[in-house]
Short mmCIF file of C-alpha atoms in Angstrom, two decimals:
data_model
loop_
_atom_site.label_atom_id
_atom_site.label_comp_id
_atom_site.label_asym_id
_atom_site.label_seq_id
_atom_site.Cartn_x
_atom_site.Cartn_y
_atom_site.Cartn_z
CA MET A 1 0.12 -0.24 0.01
CA GLN A 2 2.73 2.85 1.08
CA VAL A 3 4.40 1.28 -2.43
CA ILE A 4 1.56 2.77 -4.04
CA LYS A 5 0.90 5.83 -2.45
CA PHE A 6 4.50 6.66 -2.97
CA GLU A 7 4.47 5.66 -6.74
CA PHE A 8 0.73 7.31 -7.57
CA LEU A 9 2.27 10.68 -5.88
CA LYS A 10 5.03 10.81 -8.01
CA LEU A 11 3.25 10.16 -11.26
CA LEU A 12 0.65 12.85 -10.11
CA LYS A 13 3.63 15.78 -9.73
CA LYS A 14 4.97 14.94 -13.10
CA SER A 15 1.78 16.23 -15.07
CA ARG A 16 3.84 15.60 -18.31
CA GLY A 17 4.08 11.75 -17.58
CA TRP A 18 0.25 11.59 -16.90
CA LEU A 19 -1.98 14.69 -18.56
CA GLY A 20 -0.43 14.73 -21.84
CA PRO A 21 -1.15 11.18 -22.96
CA ILE A 22 -4.87 11.73 -22.14
CA LEU A 23 -4.82 14.53 -23.96
CA VAL A 24 -3.45 13.21 -27.21
CA PHE A 25 -6.02 10.80 -26.84
CA ILE A 26 -8.51 12.99 -26.36
CA LEU A 27 -6.68 15.13 -29.76
CA ILE A 28 -6.98 11.53 -31.57
CA MET A 29 -10.72 10.85 -31.21
CA VAL A 30 -11.46 14.88 -31.98
CA ALA A 31 -9.00 14.62 -34.95
CA TYR A 32 -9.82 11.62 -36.54
CA PRO A 33 -13.68 12.07 -37.76
CA LEU A 34 -11.86 15.16 -39.98
CA THR A 35 -10.62 12.34 -42.35
CA VAL A 36 -13.81 10.65 -42.61
CA GLU A 37 -16.45 12.23 -44.72
CA VAL A 38 -18.48 13.43 -42.58
CA SER A 39 -21.69 10.88 -42.93
CA ASP A 40 -22.67 9.10 -39.52
CA VAL A 41 -22.72 5.91 -40.40
CA GLU A 42 -19.01 5.83 -41.84
CA LEU A 43 -17.66 7.42 -38.84
CA SER A 44 -19.59 4.63 -36.68
CA GLN A 45 -17.85 1.68 -38.35
CA SER A 46 -14.59 3.24 -38.66
CA PHE A 47 -14.96 4.22 -34.59
CA PHE A 48 -13.68 1.31 -33.17
CA SER A 49 -10.45 0.17 -35.36
CA ILE A 50 -9.50 4.26 -34.43
CA LEU A 51 -10.48 3.38 -30.73
CA TRP A 52 -8.26 0.24 -30.50
CA ILE A 53 -5.36 1.60 -32.52
CA ALA A 54 -5.46 5.69 -30.00
CA ALA A 55 -5.72 3.48 -26.71
CA LEU A 56 -2.65 1.42 -27.82
CA LEU A 57 -0.26 4.30 -29.42
CA VAL A 58 -1.47 6.41 -26.07
CA ILE A 59 -0.14 3.53 -23.67
CA MET A 60 3.13 3.82 -25.73
CA LEU A 61 3.61 7.08 -25.47
CA ALA A 62 2.67 6.94 -21.38
CA THR A 63 4.91 3.87 -20.84
CA GLU A 64 7.80 5.25 -22.62
CA ASP A 65 10.17 6.54 -19.22
CA ILE A 66 8.35 4.02 -17.16
CA PHE A 67 11.43 2.79 -15.61
CA LEU A 68 14.00 5.37 -16.91
CA GLU A 69 13.91 8.11 -14.48
CA ASP A 70 13.90 5.52 -11.48
CA PHE A 71 17.12 3.69 -13.17
CA ASN A 72 18.42 6.59 -13.74
CA ASP A 73 18.05 8.52 -10.33
CA GLY A 74 19.01 5.14 -8.55
CA THR A 75 15.56 4.63 -7.30
CA LEU A 76 15.42 0.75 -8.65
CA GLU A 77 18.86 0.32 -7.40
CA GLN A 78 17.80 0.60 -4.18
CA TYR A 79 14.48 -0.96 -4.39
CA ALA A 80 16.70 -3.97 -5.87
CA ILE A 81 18.56 -4.15 -2.74
CA LEU A 82 15.66 -4.16 -0.53
CA GLN A 83 14.61 -7.03 0.57
CA LYS A 84 10.86 -6.42 -0.32
CA ASN A 85 9.95 -8.23 -3.68
CA LEU A 86 11.06 -6.14 -6.88
CA SER A 87 8.60 -7.55 -8.45
CA PHE A 88 5.52 -6.34 -6.51
CA ILE A 89 6.68 -3.32 -6.50
CA ILE A 90 7.18 -2.92 -10.13
CA GLY A 91 3.59 -4.59 -10.37
CA SER A 92 2.27 -2.06 -8.12
CA LYS A 93 3.76 0.89 -10.76
CA VAL A 94 2.12 -0.42 -13.15
CA PHE A 95 -0.98 -0.40 -11.81
CA VAL A 96 -0.72 2.90 -10.71
CA TYR A 97 0.43 3.91 -14.10
CA TRP A 98 -2.90 2.02 -15.33
CA LEU A 99 -5.14 3.86 -12.65
CA VAL A 100 -3.96 7.36 -13.51
CA ILE A 101 -3.77 6.82 -17.23
CA GLY A 102 -5.14 3.43 -18.20
CA VAL A 103 -8.87 4.26 -16.45
CA PRO A 104 -9.23 8.11 -18.00
CA ILE A 105 -8.59 6.59 -21.81
CA SER A 106 -11.14 4.16 -20.87
CA ILE A 107 -14.05 6.62 -19.40
CA ILE A 108 -12.57 8.79 -22.05
CA GLY A 109 -13.14 6.75 -24.93
CA THR A 110 -16.29 5.25 -24.05
CA ILE A 111 -17.64 8.70 -23.65
CA PHE A 112 -16.53 9.51 -27.43
CA CYS A 113 -18.29 5.94 -28.17
CA VAL A 114 -21.83 6.98 -26.81
CA GLY A 115 -21.01 9.95 -28.45
CA THR A 116 -19.99 8.84 -31.99
CA THR A 117 -22.60 6.30 -32.64
CA SER A 118 -25.37 7.68 -30.38
CA GLN A 119 -26.18 4.07 -28.82
CA THR A 120 -25.89 4.20 -24.74
CA ALA A 121 -25.87 0.31 -24.61
CA PHE A 122 -22.45 0.27 -26.71
CA GLY A 123 -21.07 2.27 -23.95
CA TYR A 124 -21.76 -0.55 -21.12
CA GLN A 125 -20.09 -3.33 -23.03
CA ILE A 126 -17.12 -1.24 -24.01
CA LEU A 127 -16.38 0.18 -20.81
CA PRO A 128 -15.04 -3.37 -19.18
CA VAL A 129 -13.55 -4.07 -22.66
CA LEU A 130 -11.42 -1.24 -22.54
CA LEU A 131 -10.21 -1.26 -19.04
CA VAL A 132 -8.80 -4.63 -19.56
CA SER A 133 -7.02 -4.34 -22.77
CA THR A 134 -5.75 -0.93 -21.88
CA TYR A 135 -4.19 -2.62 -18.56
CA ILE A 136 -3.24 -5.37 -20.84
CA PHE A 137 -1.08 -3.21 -22.97
CA MET A 138 0.57 -1.38 -20.24
CA ASN A 139 2.29 -4.64 -18.85
CA VAL A 140 3.56 -5.32 -21.84
CA PHE A 141 4.47 -2.17 -22.93
CA SER A 142 6.18 -1.78 -19.95
CA PHE A 143 8.15 -4.97 -20.25
CA GLY A 144 9.24 -3.56 -23.88
CA ASN A 145 10.35 -0.26 -22.21
CA ALA A 146 12.17 -2.42 -19.68
CA LEU A 147 14.15 -4.46 -22.24
CA SER A 148 15.65 -1.12 -24.06
CA LEU A 149 15.23 0.51 -20.58
CA THR A 150 18.93 2.68 -21.65
CA LYS A 151 18.45 2.13 -25.36
CA GLY A 152 15.28 4.68 -25.90
CA SER A 153 11.63 3.75 -26.67
CA VAL A 154 11.27 2.71 -30.12
CA LEU A 155 13.36 -0.56 -29.51
CA GLY A 156 10.80 -1.47 -26.76
CA THR A 157 7.96 -1.52 -28.92
CA LEU A 158 9.51 -2.43 -32.37
CA VAL A 159 9.81 -5.89 -30.07
CA THR A 160 6.80 -6.17 -27.93
CA LEU A 161 4.18 -4.18 -30.88
CA PRO A 162 3.86 -7.55 -32.80
CA LEU A 163 3.19 -9.04 -29.19
CA LEU A 164 -0.06 -6.71 -29.14
CA LEU A 165 -1.51 -7.93 -32.61
CA PRO A 166 -3.36 -11.22 -31.82
CA LEU A 167 -5.25 -9.13 -28.75
CA LEU A 168 -5.81 -7.01 -31.68
CA ILE A 169 -7.55 -9.61 -33.72
CA ILE A 170 -9.72 -10.70 -30.18
CA LEU A 171 -10.58 -6.96 -30.03
CA GLY A 172 -11.59 -6.92 -33.64
CA LYS A 173 -14.18 -9.40 -33.02
CA VAL A 174 -15.43 -8.05 -29.80
CA VAL A 175 -16.78 -5.19 -32.06
CA VAL A 176 -18.11 -7.23 -34.49
CA ALA A 177 -19.97 -9.34 -31.45
CA ILE A 178 -21.02 -5.53 -30.18
CA ASN A 179 -22.35 -4.58 -33.43
CA PHE A 180 -24.78 -7.92 -34.38
CA ASP A 181 -25.54 -8.03 -30.42
CA LEU A 182 -24.23 -11.53 -30.22
CA ASN A 183 -22.99 -12.48 -26.67
CA TYR A 184 -19.38 -10.77 -26.08
CA SER A 185 -18.91 -12.21 -22.74
CA GLY A 186 -16.73 -14.78 -23.49
CA PHE A 187 -14.02 -12.87 -25.52
CA LEU A 188 -14.28 -10.47 -22.32
CA LEU A 189 -13.25 -13.36 -19.77
CA LEU A 190 -10.63 -14.28 -22.88
CA LEU A 191 -9.25 -11.20 -21.70
CA LEU A 192 -9.64 -11.57 -18.31
CA GLY A 193 -7.64 -15.13 -18.36
CA ILE A 194 -5.35 -13.35 -20.66
CA LEU A 195 -4.47 -10.56 -18.34
CA SER A 196 -4.53 -12.37 -15.37
CA ILE A 197 -1.26 -14.26 -16.23
CA ILE A 198 0.33 -11.01 -17.82
CA ILE A 199 -0.43 -9.93 -14.57
CA MET A 200 1.57 -12.44 -12.64
CA ILE A 201 4.24 -13.16 -15.24
CA ILE A 202 5.29 -9.64 -16.55
CA PRO A 203 6.54 -7.86 -13.22
CA MET A 204 8.45 -10.85 -12.70
CA ILE A 205 10.08 -11.14 -15.61
CA ILE A 206 10.95 -7.22 -15.65
CA SER A 207 12.52 -7.38 -12.35
CA TYR A 208 14.42 -10.04 -13.59
CA ILE A 209 15.37 -7.44 -16.56
CA ILE A 210 15.53 -5.36 -14.49
CA ARG A 211 18.12 -6.72 -11.88
CA ALA A 212 19.93 -7.81 -15.29
CA HIS A 213 20.44 -4.32 -15.94
CA LEU A 214 21.84 -3.16 -12.54
CA GLU A 215 24.66 -5.90 -12.84
CA MET B 1 37.89 -28.82 -33.05
CA PHE B 2 34.30 -28.59 -34.66
CA GLN B 3 33.20 -32.48 -34.93
CA VAL B 4 30.52 -31.15 -37.04
CA ASN B 5 32.70 -30.70 -40.21
CA ARG B 6 32.54 -34.69 -40.51
CA ALA B 7 28.91 -35.06 -40.87
CA TYR B 8 28.23 -31.57 -42.70
CA PRO B 9 29.17 -33.15 -46.16
CA TYR B 10 26.74 -36.02 -46.10
CA ILE B 11 24.27 -33.68 -44.37
CA PHE B 12 24.30 -31.21 -47.36
CA TYR B 13 24.58 -33.20 -50.77
CA LEU B 14 22.09 -35.64 -49.11
CA SER B 15 19.59 -33.11 -48.41
CA LEU B 16 20.18 -31.23 -51.33
CA ILE B 17 19.62 -34.47 -53.39
CA THR B 18 16.38 -35.41 -52.01
CA TYR B 19 15.02 -31.81 -52.36
CA LEU B 20 15.52 -31.60 -55.37
CA LEU B 21 14.46 -34.95 -56.56
CA SER B 22 11.31 -34.58 -54.90
CA ILE B 23 11.37 -30.77 -56.47
CA PHE B 24 11.98 -32.53 -59.94
CA TRP B 25 9.08 -34.99 -58.82
CA GLY B 26 6.89 -32.17 -57.54
CA LEU B 27 7.19 -30.52 -60.54
CA PHE B 28 7.36 -32.90 -63.52
CA LEU B 29 5.84 -36.16 -62.61
CA THR B 30 2.80 -35.38 -60.57
CA PRO B 31 -0.77 -34.52 -62.00
CA GLU B 32 -2.53 -31.54 -62.36
CA ASP B 33 -4.65 -30.51 -59.31
CA PHE B 34 -8.67 -30.19 -59.77
CA VAL B 35 -9.28 -27.15 -59.17
CA GLN B 36 -5.77 -24.94 -58.88
CA GLY B 37 -4.58 -26.43 -61.95
CA ASN B 38 -0.50 -25.91 -62.14
CA SER B 39 -0.47 -23.06 -59.34
CA TYR B 40 -0.63 -25.39 -56.60
CA ARG B 41 3.21 -26.60 -56.93
CA ILE B 42 4.84 -24.04 -55.17
CA ILE B 43 3.05 -25.86 -52.23
CA TYR B 44 6.97 -27.75 -52.87
CA LEU B 45 8.48 -24.00 -51.24
CA HIS B 46 5.39 -23.26 -49.34
CA VAL B 47 5.14 -25.75 -47.12
CA PRO B 48 8.86 -26.83 -46.03
CA ALA B 49 9.34 -22.41 -45.45
CA SER B 50 6.42 -22.37 -42.97
CA PHE B 51 7.10 -24.95 -41.42
CA ILE B 52 11.05 -24.50 -41.11
CA SER B 53 10.11 -20.75 -40.15
CA GLN B 54 7.86 -22.07 -36.80
CA SER B 55 10.46 -25.31 -35.86
CA LEU B 56 13.07 -22.70 -36.03
CA TYR B 57 11.75 -20.46 -33.51
CA LEU B 58 10.79 -23.62 -31.71
CA ALA B 59 14.78 -24.73 -31.87
CA MET B 60 15.17 -20.49 -30.58
CA ALA B 61 12.80 -21.12 -27.96
CA ILE B 62 14.47 -24.39 -26.00
CA ALA B 63 18.14 -23.01 -26.50
CA SER B 64 17.21 -19.70 -24.86
CA ALA B 65 15.41 -21.37 -22.04
CA VAL B 66 18.89 -23.60 -22.21
CA TYR B 67 21.03 -20.26 -21.70
CA LEU B 68 18.51 -19.29 -19.00
CA ILE B 69 18.44 -22.69 -16.70
CA TRP B 70 21.86 -23.56 -17.50
CA LYS B 71 24.02 -20.86 -18.62
CA VAL B 72 25.35 -22.69 -21.39
CA LYS B 73 26.79 -20.04 -23.80
CA LEU B 74 26.72 -22.04 -26.74
CA SER B 75 23.00 -22.16 -26.55
CA VAL B 76 22.84 -18.51 -27.03
CA TYR B 77 25.26 -18.19 -29.88
CA LEU B 78 22.52 -20.86 -31.67
CA VAL B 79 19.64 -18.34 -30.79
CA ARG B 80 21.75 -15.37 -32.45
CA SER B 81 22.86 -17.23 -35.54
CA ILE B 82 19.16 -18.32 -36.16
CA ALA B 83 17.49 -15.51 -36.25
CA PRO B 84 18.54 -13.83 -39.16
CA ILE B 85 17.95 -17.60 -41.16
CA GLY B 86 14.19 -17.56 -39.27
CA ALA B 87 13.72 -14.30 -40.84
CA VAL B 88 14.48 -15.76 -44.28
CA THR B 89 12.68 -18.68 -44.28
CA THR B 90 9.64 -16.41 -42.70
CA PHE B 91 9.97 -14.13 -45.29
CA ILE B 92 9.82 -16.83 -48.25
CA ALA B 93 6.70 -18.52 -46.94
CA LEU B 94 4.61 -14.77 -47.15
CA ILE B 95 5.96 -14.22 -50.39
CA SER B 96 5.54 -18.21 -51.73
CA GLY B 97 1.95 -17.66 -49.91
CA SER B 98 1.48 -14.29 -51.34
CA ILE B 99 2.22 -15.59 -54.87
CA TRP B 100 0.13 -18.59 -54.49
CA GLY B 101 -3.03 -16.51 -53.44
CA ILE B 102 -3.26 -14.36 -56.95
CA PRO B 103 -4.21 -17.77 -58.60
CA THR B 104 -6.23 -19.56 -56.00
CA TRP B 105 -7.66 -16.34 -54.10
CA GLY B 106 -7.53 -14.01 -56.14
CA THR B 107 -5.76 -11.51 -53.94
CA TRP B 108 -1.83 -11.13 -52.58
CA TRP B 109 -2.68 -10.39 -48.88
CA ALA B 110 -5.51 -11.06 -46.66
CA TRP B 111 -5.93 -10.27 -43.14
CA ASP B 112 -6.96 -13.59 -41.88
CA ALA B 113 -5.36 -15.13 -38.55
CA ARG B 114 -2.60 -17.32 -39.95
CA ILE B 115 -1.26 -14.97 -42.72
CA VAL B 116 -1.41 -11.87 -39.71
CA SER B 117 0.40 -14.31 -37.42
CA THR B 118 2.99 -15.42 -39.96
CA LEU B 119 3.82 -11.90 -40.26
CA ILE B 120 4.94 -11.33 -36.56
CA LEU B 121 6.94 -14.06 -36.96
CA PHE B 122 8.48 -11.96 -39.35
CA ILE B 123 8.84 -9.19 -37.45
CA MET B 124 9.67 -10.52 -34.09
CA TYR B 125 12.54 -11.97 -36.06
CA LEU B 126 13.69 -8.90 -37.09
CA GLY B 127 13.21 -7.25 -33.63
CA LEU B 128 14.88 -9.75 -32.18
CA ILE B 129 18.18 -9.30 -34.38
CA SER B 130 18.03 -5.63 -33.69
CA LEU B 131 17.39 -5.87 -29.80
CA HIS B 132 20.51 -8.09 -29.62
CA ASP B 133 22.49 -5.29 -31.92
CA SER B 134 21.97 -2.67 -29.80
CA PHE B 135 23.56 -3.52 -26.94
CA ASN B 136 27.55 -3.46 -26.46
CA ASN B 137 27.33 -5.32 -23.76
CA ASN B 138 27.52 -9.01 -25.07
CA GLU B 139 25.69 -10.73 -21.37
CA LYS B 140 23.11 -8.47 -21.00
CA ALA B 141 22.54 -8.71 -24.71
CA ASP B 142 22.31 -12.36 -24.44
CA LYS B 143 19.95 -12.27 -21.63
CA PHE B 144 17.69 -10.04 -22.60
CA LEU B 145 17.61 -11.70 -26.21
CA SER B 146 16.42 -15.37 -24.43
CA ILE B 147 13.69 -13.90 -22.76
CA LEU B 148 12.55 -12.23 -25.66
CA VAL B 149 12.61 -15.48 -27.37
CA LEU B 150 10.42 -16.61 -24.17
CA VAL B 151 7.93 -14.08 -24.27
CA GLY B 152 7.84 -14.53 -28.20
CA SER B 153 7.21 -17.93 -28.21
CA VAL B 154 3.22 -17.23 -27.70
CA ASN B 155 3.10 -16.29 -30.85
CA ILE B 156 3.72 -20.08 -32.15
CA PRO B 157 0.84 -21.84 -30.51
CA ILE B 158 -1.63 -18.83 -32.29
CA ILE B 159 0.12 -19.53 -35.97
CA LYS B 160 -0.43 -23.20 -35.49
CA MET B 161 -3.66 -22.81 -34.19
CA SER B 162 -5.18 -19.89 -36.39
CA VAL B 163 -6.58 -21.61 -38.99
CA GLU B 164 -8.71 -24.23 -36.33
CA TRP B 165 -9.57 -21.15 -33.72
CA TRP B 166 -10.97 -18.57 -36.26
CA SER B 167 -12.52 -18.86 -39.69
CA THR B 168 -9.61 -17.80 -42.45
CA LEU B 169 -8.99 -17.68 -45.65
CA HIS B 170 -6.14 -19.91 -44.98
CA GLN B 171 -6.97 -24.10 -45.59
CA PRO B 172 -6.17 -25.66 -41.54
CA ALA B 173 -3.30 -28.20 -41.90
CA SER B 174 -4.09 -30.92 -44.86
CA ILE B 175 -1.24 -32.69 -42.71
CA THR B 176 -1.73 -34.08 -39.42
CA LEU B 177 -0.18 -37.01 -37.05
CA SER B 178 -3.23 -38.34 -36.04
CA GLU B 179 -5.52 -38.27 -39.27
CA LYS B 180 -5.31 -39.64 -42.32
CA PRO B 181 -3.81 -36.95 -45.00
CA ALA B 182 -6.04 -34.51 -46.76
CA ILE B 183 -3.81 -34.33 -49.79
CA ASP B 184 -3.35 -37.42 -52.47
CA LEU B 185 -0.59 -39.77 -51.73
CA VAL B 186 1.01 -38.62 -55.13
CA MET B 187 1.41 -35.22 -53.76
CA LEU B 188 2.52 -35.95 -50.30
CA TYR B 189 5.27 -38.07 -51.11
CA PRO B 190 7.23 -35.15 -52.74
CA LEU B 191 5.92 -32.71 -50.12
CA PHE B 192 7.45 -34.82 -47.66
CA GLY B 193 10.79 -34.95 -49.31
CA SER B 194 11.22 -31.48 -50.07
CA ILE B 195 10.30 -30.82 -46.41
CA ILE B 196 13.01 -33.09 -45.25
CA GLY B 197 15.38 -31.51 -47.97
CA PHE B 198 14.61 -28.26 -46.99
CA THR B 199 15.07 -29.04 -43.22
CA GLY B 200 18.40 -30.26 -43.93
CA LEU B 201 19.29 -27.36 -46.39
CA ILE B 202 18.69 -24.83 -43.41
CA THR B 203 20.31 -27.44 -40.79
CA CYS B 204 23.95 -26.93 -42.83
CA LEU B 205 22.93 -22.57 -42.99
CA VAL B 206 22.44 -22.95 -39.11
CA ILE B 207 25.73 -24.89 -38.68
CA LEU B 208 27.61 -22.65 -41.08
CA SER B 209 26.28 -19.41 -39.60
CA SER B 210 26.48 -20.56 -35.74
CA LYS B 211 30.18 -21.93 -36.59
CA LEU B 212 30.58 -18.00 -37.72
CA GLN B 213 28.92 -16.62 -34.66
CA ILE B 214 30.97 -19.23 -32.46
CA ILE B 215 34.47 -17.66 -33.92
CA LYS B 216 33.30 -14.15 -33.83
CA ARG B 217 32.10 -14.27 -30.15
CA GLU B 218 35.17 -16.21 -28.76
CA LYS B 219 37.93 -14.22 -31.12
CA ASN B 220 39.83 -12.90 -28.28
CA LYS B 221 40.23 -16.75 -27.43
CA SER B 222 43.64 -18.52 -27.85
CA TRP B 223 41.76 -21.75 -29.68
CA VAL B 224 40.12 -19.60 -32.25
CA LYS B 225 43.55 -18.50 -33.25
CA ASP B 226 44.64 -21.93 -33.22
CA TYR B 227 41.80 -22.77 -35.32
CA VAL B 228 41.68 -20.08 -38.14
#
């Protein structure tokens, strides 16, 4: 709890870190209708693909320097020396990032979804999917950025983005299910299952990587 | 020094002969396909290449696990030397599939699960190479490379099962271990021959490339000076 509170305050102080990605997300959501010839049907059809890609890119931006600052000022080294579980600390760090960036993005995305498709029912259905998928994105991109900690975030994105493409296929299936009013809870459970595996494994891998960086 | 040197010519010539014979058999001696005509004959390149591209990744995953668990340095040299070869075979599989797609599906490319996951495999191979090359510290690079290979291996079952989990344009596997093959025996024998021959040829390439890798990485050791 102490760790979560500490990370939370640290992230809130750095407004560029959390406000920036959210604003970029809003800007993308506002800007894309300009590129579509305005007719409501086309807009709502292409909305979901823009939504997933925007969420993906914004989370990529947000996790860009998730470990870099702590690595440079030695915080991570202190964490690693501590007898506490490093992977727990990293897990809570990712959780805080999701709480401060992922959750607002999901809510804003839901609002835009209701606004664009003008169907309130879509909103209820899309919100849990967005919440879960942003958390998965957050974890995977943190893994990539831990890999390329001192080498810039392009490399980390390059190696982890391919891993997320199967997830995008699942998200596309969710949209089809929602559009045709089918039962989409199976996909939601699948996403939750992926998330539960990722939550356990990724912090362990990241802590292993960070220890290797500190050697 | 290298025990493999003695076996190498046998593997090379045997697999070359096997591959050329089965290609000849497949191209000239098998009958035309009822539906696809002559275009199906690209199968003797496409299937071996896709098979090899996935098997190489599996081999890399096993080798990286060996490296991470037992710290066997040679295995990570193997991983690094397989990566470019895997990229090339995946590229061959993609290109030949795309050429095959024109007469049968009427399109070069489809956003279909099998094709996309193979493309992901290709990008993964390139990402692995660029990750390894971006670190000056070799030991660190080896560690990260093997972690990434292990994490990326989630893609392999996705590729394998993609034709069954999703309803795709790509056909499901014609040859399985448990069932009777869905392909006629006349076409099956040369296909097996080409898979075996291609595997042997790629194995030779892997042997050469890993020899190069070992010499490159151990170039400061005295045995390398004696060997070269």
